[in-house]
Structure formats: C-alpha cells, structure tokens
PDB file of N, CA and C in Angstrom:
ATOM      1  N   UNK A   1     -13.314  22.745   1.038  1.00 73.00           N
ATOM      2  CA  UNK A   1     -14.532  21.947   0.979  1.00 73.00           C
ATOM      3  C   UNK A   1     -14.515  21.075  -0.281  1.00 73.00           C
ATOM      4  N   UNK A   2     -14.382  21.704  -1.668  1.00 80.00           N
ATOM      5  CA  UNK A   2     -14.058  20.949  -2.587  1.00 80.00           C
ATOM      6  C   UNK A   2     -13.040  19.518  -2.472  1.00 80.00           C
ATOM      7  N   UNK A   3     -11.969  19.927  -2.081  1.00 82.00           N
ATOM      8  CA  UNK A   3     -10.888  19.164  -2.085  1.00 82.00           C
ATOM      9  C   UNK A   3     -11.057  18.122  -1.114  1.00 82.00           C
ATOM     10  N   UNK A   4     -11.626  17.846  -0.022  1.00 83.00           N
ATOM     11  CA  UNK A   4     -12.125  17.126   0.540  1.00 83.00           C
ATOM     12  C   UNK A   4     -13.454  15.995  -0.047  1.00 83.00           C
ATOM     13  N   UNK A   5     -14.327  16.971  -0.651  1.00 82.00           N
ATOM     14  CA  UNK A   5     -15.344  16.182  -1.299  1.00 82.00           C
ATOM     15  C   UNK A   5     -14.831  15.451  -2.302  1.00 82.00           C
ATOM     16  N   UNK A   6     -13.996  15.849  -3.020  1.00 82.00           N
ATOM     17  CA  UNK A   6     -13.177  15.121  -4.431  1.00 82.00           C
ATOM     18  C   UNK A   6     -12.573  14.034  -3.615  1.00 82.00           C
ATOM     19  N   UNK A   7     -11.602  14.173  -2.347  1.00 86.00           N
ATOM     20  CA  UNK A   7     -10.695  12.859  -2.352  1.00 86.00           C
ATOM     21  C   UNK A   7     -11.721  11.843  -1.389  1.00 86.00           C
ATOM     22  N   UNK A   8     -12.863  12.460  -0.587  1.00 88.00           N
ATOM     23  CA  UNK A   8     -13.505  10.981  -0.107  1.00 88.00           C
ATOM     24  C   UNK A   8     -14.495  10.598  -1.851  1.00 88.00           C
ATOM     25  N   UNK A   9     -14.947  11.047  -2.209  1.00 86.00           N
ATOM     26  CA  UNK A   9     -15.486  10.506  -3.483  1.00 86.00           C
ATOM     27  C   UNK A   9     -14.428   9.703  -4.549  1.00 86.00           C
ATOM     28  N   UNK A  10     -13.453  10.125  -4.528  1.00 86.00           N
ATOM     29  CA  UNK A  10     -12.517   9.405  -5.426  1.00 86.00           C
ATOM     30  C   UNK A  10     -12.444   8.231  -4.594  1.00 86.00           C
ATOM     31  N   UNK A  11     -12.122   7.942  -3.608  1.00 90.00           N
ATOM     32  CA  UNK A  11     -11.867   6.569  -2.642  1.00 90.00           C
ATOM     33  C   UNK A  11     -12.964   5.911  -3.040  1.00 90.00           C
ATOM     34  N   UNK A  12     -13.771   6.623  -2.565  1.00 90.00           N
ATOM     35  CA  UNK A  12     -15.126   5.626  -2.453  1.00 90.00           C
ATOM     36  C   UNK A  12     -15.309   5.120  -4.306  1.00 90.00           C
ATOM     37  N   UNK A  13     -15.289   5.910  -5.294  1.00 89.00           N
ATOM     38  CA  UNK A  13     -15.051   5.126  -6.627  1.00 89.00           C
ATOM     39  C   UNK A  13     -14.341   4.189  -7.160  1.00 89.00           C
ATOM     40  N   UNK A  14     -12.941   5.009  -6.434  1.00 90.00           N
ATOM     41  CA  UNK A  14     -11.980   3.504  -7.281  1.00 90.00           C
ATOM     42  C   UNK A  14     -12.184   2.390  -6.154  1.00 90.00           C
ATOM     43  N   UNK A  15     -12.579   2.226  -5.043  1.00 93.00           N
ATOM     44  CA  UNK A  15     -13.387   1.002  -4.049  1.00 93.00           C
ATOM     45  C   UNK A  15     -14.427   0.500  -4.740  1.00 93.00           C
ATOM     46  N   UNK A  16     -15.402   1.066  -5.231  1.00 91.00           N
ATOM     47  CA  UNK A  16     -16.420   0.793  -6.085  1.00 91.00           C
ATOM     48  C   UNK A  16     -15.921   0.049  -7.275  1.00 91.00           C
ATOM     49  N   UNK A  17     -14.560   0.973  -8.262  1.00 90.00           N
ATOM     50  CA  UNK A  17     -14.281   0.336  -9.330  1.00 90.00           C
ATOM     51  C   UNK A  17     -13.362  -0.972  -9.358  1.00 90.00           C
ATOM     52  N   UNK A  18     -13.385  -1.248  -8.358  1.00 92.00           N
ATOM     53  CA  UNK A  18     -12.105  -2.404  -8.157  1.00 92.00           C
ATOM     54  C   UNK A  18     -12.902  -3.484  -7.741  1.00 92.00           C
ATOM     55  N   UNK A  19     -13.930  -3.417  -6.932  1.00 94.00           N
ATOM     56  CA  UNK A  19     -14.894  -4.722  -6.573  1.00 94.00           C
ATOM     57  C   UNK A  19     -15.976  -4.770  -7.694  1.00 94.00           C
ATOM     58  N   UNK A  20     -16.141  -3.853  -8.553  1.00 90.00           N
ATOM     59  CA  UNK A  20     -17.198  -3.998 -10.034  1.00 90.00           C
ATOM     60  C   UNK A  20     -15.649  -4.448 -10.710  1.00 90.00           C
ATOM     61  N   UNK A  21     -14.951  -4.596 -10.879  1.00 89.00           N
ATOM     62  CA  UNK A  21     -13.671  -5.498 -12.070  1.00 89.00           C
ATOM     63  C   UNK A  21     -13.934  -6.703 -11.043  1.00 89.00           C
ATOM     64  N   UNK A  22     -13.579  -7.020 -10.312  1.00 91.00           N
ATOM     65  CA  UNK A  22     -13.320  -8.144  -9.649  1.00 91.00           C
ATOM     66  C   UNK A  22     -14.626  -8.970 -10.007  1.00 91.00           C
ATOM     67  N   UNK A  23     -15.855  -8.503  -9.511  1.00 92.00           N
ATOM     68  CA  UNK A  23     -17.338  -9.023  -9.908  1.00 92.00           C
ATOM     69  C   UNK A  23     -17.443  -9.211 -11.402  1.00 92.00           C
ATOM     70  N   UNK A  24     -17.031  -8.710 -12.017  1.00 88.00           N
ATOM     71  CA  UNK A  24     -17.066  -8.795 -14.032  1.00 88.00           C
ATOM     72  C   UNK A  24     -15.676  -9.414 -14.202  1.00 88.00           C
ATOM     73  N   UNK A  25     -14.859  -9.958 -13.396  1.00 88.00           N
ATOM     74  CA  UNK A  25     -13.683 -10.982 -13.925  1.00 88.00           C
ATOM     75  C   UNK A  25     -14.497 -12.422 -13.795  1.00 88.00           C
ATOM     76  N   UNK A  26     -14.970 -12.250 -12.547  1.00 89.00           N
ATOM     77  CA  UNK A  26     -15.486 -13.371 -11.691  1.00 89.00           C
ATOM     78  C   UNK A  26     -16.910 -13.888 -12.579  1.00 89.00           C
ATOM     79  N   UNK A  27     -17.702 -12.962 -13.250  1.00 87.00           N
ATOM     80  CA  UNK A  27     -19.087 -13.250 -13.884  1.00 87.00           C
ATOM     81  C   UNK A  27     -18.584 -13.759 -15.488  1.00 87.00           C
ATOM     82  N   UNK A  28     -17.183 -13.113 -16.209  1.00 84.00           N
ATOM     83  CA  UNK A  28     -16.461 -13.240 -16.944  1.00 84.00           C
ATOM     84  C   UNK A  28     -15.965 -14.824 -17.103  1.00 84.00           C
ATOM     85  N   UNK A  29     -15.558 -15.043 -16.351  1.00 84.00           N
ATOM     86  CA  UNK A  29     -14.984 -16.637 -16.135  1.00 84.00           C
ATOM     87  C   UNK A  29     -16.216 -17.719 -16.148  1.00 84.00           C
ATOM     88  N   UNK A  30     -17.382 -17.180 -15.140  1.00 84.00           N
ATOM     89  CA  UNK A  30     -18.358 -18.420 -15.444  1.00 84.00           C
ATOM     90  C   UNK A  30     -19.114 -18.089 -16.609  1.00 84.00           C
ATOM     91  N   UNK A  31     -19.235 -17.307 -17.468  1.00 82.00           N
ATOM     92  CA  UNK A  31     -19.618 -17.431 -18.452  1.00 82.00           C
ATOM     93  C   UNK A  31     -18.937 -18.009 -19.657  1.00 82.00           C
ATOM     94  N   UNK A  32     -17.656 -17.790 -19.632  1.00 80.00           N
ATOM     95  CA  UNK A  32     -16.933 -18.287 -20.667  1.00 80.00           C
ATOM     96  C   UNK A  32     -16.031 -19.578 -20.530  1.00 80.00           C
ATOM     97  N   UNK A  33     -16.646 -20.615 -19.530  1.00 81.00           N
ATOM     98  CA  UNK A  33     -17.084 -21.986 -18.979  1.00 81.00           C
ATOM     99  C   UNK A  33     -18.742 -22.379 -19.986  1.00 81.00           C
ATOM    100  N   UNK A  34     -19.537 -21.563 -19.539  1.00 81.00           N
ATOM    101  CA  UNK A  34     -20.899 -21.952 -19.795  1.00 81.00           C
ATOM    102  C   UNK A  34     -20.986 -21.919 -21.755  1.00 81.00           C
ATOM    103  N   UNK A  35     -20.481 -20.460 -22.267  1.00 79.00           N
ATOM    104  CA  UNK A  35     -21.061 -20.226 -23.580  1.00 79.00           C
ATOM    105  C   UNK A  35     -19.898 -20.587 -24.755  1.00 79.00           C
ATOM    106  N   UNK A  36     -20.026 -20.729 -25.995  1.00 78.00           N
ATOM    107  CA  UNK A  36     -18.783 -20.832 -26.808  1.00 78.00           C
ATOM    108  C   UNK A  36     -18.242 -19.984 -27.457  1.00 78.00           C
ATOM    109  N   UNK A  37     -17.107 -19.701 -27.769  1.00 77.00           N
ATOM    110  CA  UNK A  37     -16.149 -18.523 -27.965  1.00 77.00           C
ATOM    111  C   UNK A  37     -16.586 -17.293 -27.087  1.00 77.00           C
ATOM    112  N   UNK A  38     -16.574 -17.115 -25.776  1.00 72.00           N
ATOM    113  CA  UNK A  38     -16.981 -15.939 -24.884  1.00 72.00           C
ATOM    114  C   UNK A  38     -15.533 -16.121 -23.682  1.00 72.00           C
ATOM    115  N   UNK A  39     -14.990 -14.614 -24.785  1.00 77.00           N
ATOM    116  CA  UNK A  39     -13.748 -14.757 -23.935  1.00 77.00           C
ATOM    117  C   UNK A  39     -14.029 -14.263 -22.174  1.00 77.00           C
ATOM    118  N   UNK A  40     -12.998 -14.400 -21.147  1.00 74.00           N
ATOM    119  CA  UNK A  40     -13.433 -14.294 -19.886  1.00 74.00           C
ATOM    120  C   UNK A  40     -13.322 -12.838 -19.365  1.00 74.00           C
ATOM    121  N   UNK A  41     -12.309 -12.101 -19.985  1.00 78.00           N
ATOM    122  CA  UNK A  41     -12.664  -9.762 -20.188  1.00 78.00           C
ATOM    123  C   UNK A  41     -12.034 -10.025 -21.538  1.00 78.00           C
ATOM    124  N   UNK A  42     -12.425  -8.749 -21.209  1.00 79.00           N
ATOM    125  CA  UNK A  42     -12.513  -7.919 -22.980  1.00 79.00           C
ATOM    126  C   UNK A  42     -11.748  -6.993 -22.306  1.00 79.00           C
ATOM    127  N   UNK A  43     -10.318  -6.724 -22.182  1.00 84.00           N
ATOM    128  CA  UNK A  43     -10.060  -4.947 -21.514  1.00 84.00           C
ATOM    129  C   UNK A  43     -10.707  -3.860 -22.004  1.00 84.00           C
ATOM    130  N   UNK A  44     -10.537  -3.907 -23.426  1.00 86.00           N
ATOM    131  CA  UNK A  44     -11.075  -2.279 -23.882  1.00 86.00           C
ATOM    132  C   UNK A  44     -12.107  -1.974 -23.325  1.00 86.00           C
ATOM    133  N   UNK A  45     -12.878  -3.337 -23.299  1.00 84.00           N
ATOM    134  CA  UNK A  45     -14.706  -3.128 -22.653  1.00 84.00           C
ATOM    135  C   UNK A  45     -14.086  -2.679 -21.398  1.00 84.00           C
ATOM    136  N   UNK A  46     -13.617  -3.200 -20.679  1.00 86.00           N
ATOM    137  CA  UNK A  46     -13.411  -3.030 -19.094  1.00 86.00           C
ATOM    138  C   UNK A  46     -13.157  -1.948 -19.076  1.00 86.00           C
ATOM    139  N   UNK A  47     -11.828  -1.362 -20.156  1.00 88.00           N
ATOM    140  CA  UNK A  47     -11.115   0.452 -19.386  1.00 88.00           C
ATOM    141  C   UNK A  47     -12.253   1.226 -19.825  1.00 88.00           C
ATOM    142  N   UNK A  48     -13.050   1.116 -20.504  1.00 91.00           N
ATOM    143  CA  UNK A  48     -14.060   1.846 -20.938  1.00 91.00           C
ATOM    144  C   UNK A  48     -15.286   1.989 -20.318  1.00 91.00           C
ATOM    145  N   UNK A  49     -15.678   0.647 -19.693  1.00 87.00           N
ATOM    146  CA  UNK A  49     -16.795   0.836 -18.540  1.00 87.00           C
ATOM    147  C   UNK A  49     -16.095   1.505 -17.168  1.00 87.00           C
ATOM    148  N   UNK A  50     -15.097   1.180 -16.821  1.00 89.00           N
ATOM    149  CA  UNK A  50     -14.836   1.895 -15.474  1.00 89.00           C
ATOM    150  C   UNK A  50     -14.439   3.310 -15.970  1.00 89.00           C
ATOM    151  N   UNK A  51     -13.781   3.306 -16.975  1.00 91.00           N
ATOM    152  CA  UNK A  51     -13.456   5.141 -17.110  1.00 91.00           C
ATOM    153  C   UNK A  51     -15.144   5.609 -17.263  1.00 91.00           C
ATOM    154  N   UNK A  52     -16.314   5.322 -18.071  1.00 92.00           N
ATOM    155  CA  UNK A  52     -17.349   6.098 -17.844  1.00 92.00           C
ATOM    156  C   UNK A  52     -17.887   5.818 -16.659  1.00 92.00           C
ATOM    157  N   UNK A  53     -18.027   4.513 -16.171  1.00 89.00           N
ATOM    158  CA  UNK A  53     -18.646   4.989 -14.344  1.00 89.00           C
ATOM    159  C   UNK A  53     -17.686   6.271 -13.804  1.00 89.00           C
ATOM    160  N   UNK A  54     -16.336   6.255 -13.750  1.00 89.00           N
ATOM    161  CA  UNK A  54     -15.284   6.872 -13.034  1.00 89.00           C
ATOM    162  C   UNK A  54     -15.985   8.234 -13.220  1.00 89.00           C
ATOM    163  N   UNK A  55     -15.793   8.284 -14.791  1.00 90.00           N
ATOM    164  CA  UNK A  55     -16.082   9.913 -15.040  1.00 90.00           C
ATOM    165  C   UNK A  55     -17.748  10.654 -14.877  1.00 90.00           C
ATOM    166  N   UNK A  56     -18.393   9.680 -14.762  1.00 91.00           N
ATOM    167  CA  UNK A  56     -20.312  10.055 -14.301  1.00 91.00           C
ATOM    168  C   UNK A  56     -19.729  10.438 -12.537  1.00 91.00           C
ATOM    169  N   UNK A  57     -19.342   9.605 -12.087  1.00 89.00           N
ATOM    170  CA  UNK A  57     -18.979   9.462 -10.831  1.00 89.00           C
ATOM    171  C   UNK A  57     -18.399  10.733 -10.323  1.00 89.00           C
ATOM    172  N   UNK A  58     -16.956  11.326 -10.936  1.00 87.00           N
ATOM    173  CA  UNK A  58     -16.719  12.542 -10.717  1.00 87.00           C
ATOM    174  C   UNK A  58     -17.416  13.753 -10.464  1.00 87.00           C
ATOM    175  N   UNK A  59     -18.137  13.803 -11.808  1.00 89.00           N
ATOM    176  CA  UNK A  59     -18.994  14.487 -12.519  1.00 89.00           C
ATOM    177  C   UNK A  59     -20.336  14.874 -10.820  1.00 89.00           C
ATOM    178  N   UNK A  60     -20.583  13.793 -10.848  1.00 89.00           N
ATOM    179  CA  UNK A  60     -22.233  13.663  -9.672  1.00 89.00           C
ATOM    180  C   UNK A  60     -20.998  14.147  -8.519  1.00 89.00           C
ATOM    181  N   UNK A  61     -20.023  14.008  -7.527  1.00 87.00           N
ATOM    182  CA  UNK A  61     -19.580  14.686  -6.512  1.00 87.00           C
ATOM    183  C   UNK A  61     -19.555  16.176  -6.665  1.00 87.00           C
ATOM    184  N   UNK A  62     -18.676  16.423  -7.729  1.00 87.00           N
ATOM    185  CA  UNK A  62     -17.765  17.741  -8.227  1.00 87.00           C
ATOM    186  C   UNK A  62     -19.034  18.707  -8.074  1.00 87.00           C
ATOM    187  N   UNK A  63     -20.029  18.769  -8.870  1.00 88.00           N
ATOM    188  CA  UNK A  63     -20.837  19.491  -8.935  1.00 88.00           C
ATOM    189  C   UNK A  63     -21.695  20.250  -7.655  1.00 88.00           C
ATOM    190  N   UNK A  64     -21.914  18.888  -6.821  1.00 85.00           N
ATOM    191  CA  UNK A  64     -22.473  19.888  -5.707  1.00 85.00           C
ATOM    192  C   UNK A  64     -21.536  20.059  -4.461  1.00 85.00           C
ATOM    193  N   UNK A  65     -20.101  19.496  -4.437  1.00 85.00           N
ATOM    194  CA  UNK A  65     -19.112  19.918  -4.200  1.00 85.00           C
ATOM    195  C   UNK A  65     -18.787  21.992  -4.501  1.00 85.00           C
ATOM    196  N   UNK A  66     -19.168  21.944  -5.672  1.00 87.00           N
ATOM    197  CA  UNK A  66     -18.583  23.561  -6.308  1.00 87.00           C
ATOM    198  C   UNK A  66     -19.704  24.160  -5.907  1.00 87.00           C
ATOM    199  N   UNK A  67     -20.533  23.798  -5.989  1.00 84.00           N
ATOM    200  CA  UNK A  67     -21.910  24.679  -5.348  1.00 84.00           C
ATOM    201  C   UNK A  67     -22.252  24.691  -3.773  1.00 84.00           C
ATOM    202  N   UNK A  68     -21.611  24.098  -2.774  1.00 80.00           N
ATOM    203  CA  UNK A  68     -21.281  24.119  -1.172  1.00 80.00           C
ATOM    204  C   UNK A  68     -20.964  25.019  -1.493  1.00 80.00           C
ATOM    205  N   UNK A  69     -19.255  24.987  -2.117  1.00 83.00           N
ATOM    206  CA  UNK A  69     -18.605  25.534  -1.472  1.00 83.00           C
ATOM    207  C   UNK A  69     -17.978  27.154  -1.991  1.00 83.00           C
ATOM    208  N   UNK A  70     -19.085  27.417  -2.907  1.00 85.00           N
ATOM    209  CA  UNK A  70     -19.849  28.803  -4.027  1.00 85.00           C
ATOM    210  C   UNK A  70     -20.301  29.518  -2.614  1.00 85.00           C
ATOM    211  N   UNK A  71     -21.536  28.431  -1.650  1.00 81.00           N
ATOM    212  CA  UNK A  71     -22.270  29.546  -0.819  1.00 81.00           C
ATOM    213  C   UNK A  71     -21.697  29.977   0.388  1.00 81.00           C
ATOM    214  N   UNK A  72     -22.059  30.999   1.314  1.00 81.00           N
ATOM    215  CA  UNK A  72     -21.681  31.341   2.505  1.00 81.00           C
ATOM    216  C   UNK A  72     -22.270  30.500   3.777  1.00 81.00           C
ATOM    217  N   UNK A  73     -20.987  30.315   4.470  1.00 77.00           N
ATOM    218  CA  UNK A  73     -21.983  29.469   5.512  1.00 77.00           C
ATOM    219  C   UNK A  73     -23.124  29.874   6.319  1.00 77.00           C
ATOM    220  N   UNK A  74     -23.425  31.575   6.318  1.00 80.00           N
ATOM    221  CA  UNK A  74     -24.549  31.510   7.464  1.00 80.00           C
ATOM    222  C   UNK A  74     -25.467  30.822   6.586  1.00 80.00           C
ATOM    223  N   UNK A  75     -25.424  31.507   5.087  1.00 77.00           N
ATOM    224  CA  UNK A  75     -26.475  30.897   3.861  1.00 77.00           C
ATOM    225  C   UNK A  75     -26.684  29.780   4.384  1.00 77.00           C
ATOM    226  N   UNK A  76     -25.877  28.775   4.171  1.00 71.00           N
ATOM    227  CA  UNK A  76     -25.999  27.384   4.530  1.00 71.00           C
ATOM    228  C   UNK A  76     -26.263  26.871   6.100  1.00 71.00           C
ATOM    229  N   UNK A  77     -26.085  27.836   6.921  1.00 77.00           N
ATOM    230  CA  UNK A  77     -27.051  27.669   8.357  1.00 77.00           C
ATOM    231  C   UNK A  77     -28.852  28.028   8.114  1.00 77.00           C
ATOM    232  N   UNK A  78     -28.578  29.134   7.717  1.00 78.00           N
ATOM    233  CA  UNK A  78     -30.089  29.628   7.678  1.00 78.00           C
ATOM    234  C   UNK A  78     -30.704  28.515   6.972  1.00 78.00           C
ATOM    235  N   UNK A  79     -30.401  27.746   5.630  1.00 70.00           N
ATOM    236  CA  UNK A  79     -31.311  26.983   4.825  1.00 70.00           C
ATOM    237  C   UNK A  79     -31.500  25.749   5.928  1.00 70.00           C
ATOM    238  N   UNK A  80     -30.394  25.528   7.224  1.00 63.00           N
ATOM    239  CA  UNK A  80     -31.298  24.101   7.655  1.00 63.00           C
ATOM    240  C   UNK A  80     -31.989  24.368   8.428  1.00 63.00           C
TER     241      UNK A  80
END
C-alpha cells in the first residue's frame, strides 16, 4: 500500500515540478524583458523551491500512506 502511494505521488510531483520550472522559466524571461538587472532563473532559487515543494509534497503522501497501511482492513471497512 505504501509503495504504491509513494510512486503515484512521486509522478504526480515531479509532473507538478516540471510544469512549475517551465511556468517560472517562462514568467522568468518576461520579467527580465520588462525590469533592469532581473536575471531570467536564479538555479539555486529554483533547486531550492522545487526540492521544498518536493519534500512538503513527500512528506503530505507518506504520512497517511503509513497510517492506511498501519490499519487492518476490516478496520478500514467498518469505518466506511
């Protein structure tokens, strides 16, 4: 159960994290057209915003991932 919840959540993040770079290259460029000295990325900014979305991101699956799959399934029949 875990291992399943981890690899569709990982997909669905780095999908998430690849169209949020693409959208902040793309918002990156028309700004640094519009303003003066505003370079178009910053990487460090970049590996650093997607590693903390990445890792909040983990973090919010994993957890109720380990707690499914902690309980017994009738448990988890009876509660619906």
């Amino acid at each position: 159960v875990t291992g399943l919840v981890v690899k569709q959540g990982s997909m669905l993040a780095a999908a998430g994290a690849v169209i949020g770079l693409a959208l902040a290259y793309a918002g990156g460029r028309l700004a640094a057209n519009r303003l003066f000295e505003v370079r178009e990325i910053d990487p460090p900014i970049m590996g650093l915003a997607v590693t903390a979305v990445l890792g909040v991101t983990v973090i919010a699956f994993l957890v109720p991932a380990v707690r499914a799959a902690r309980m017994s399934p009738s448990e988890g029949l009876r509660s619906e």
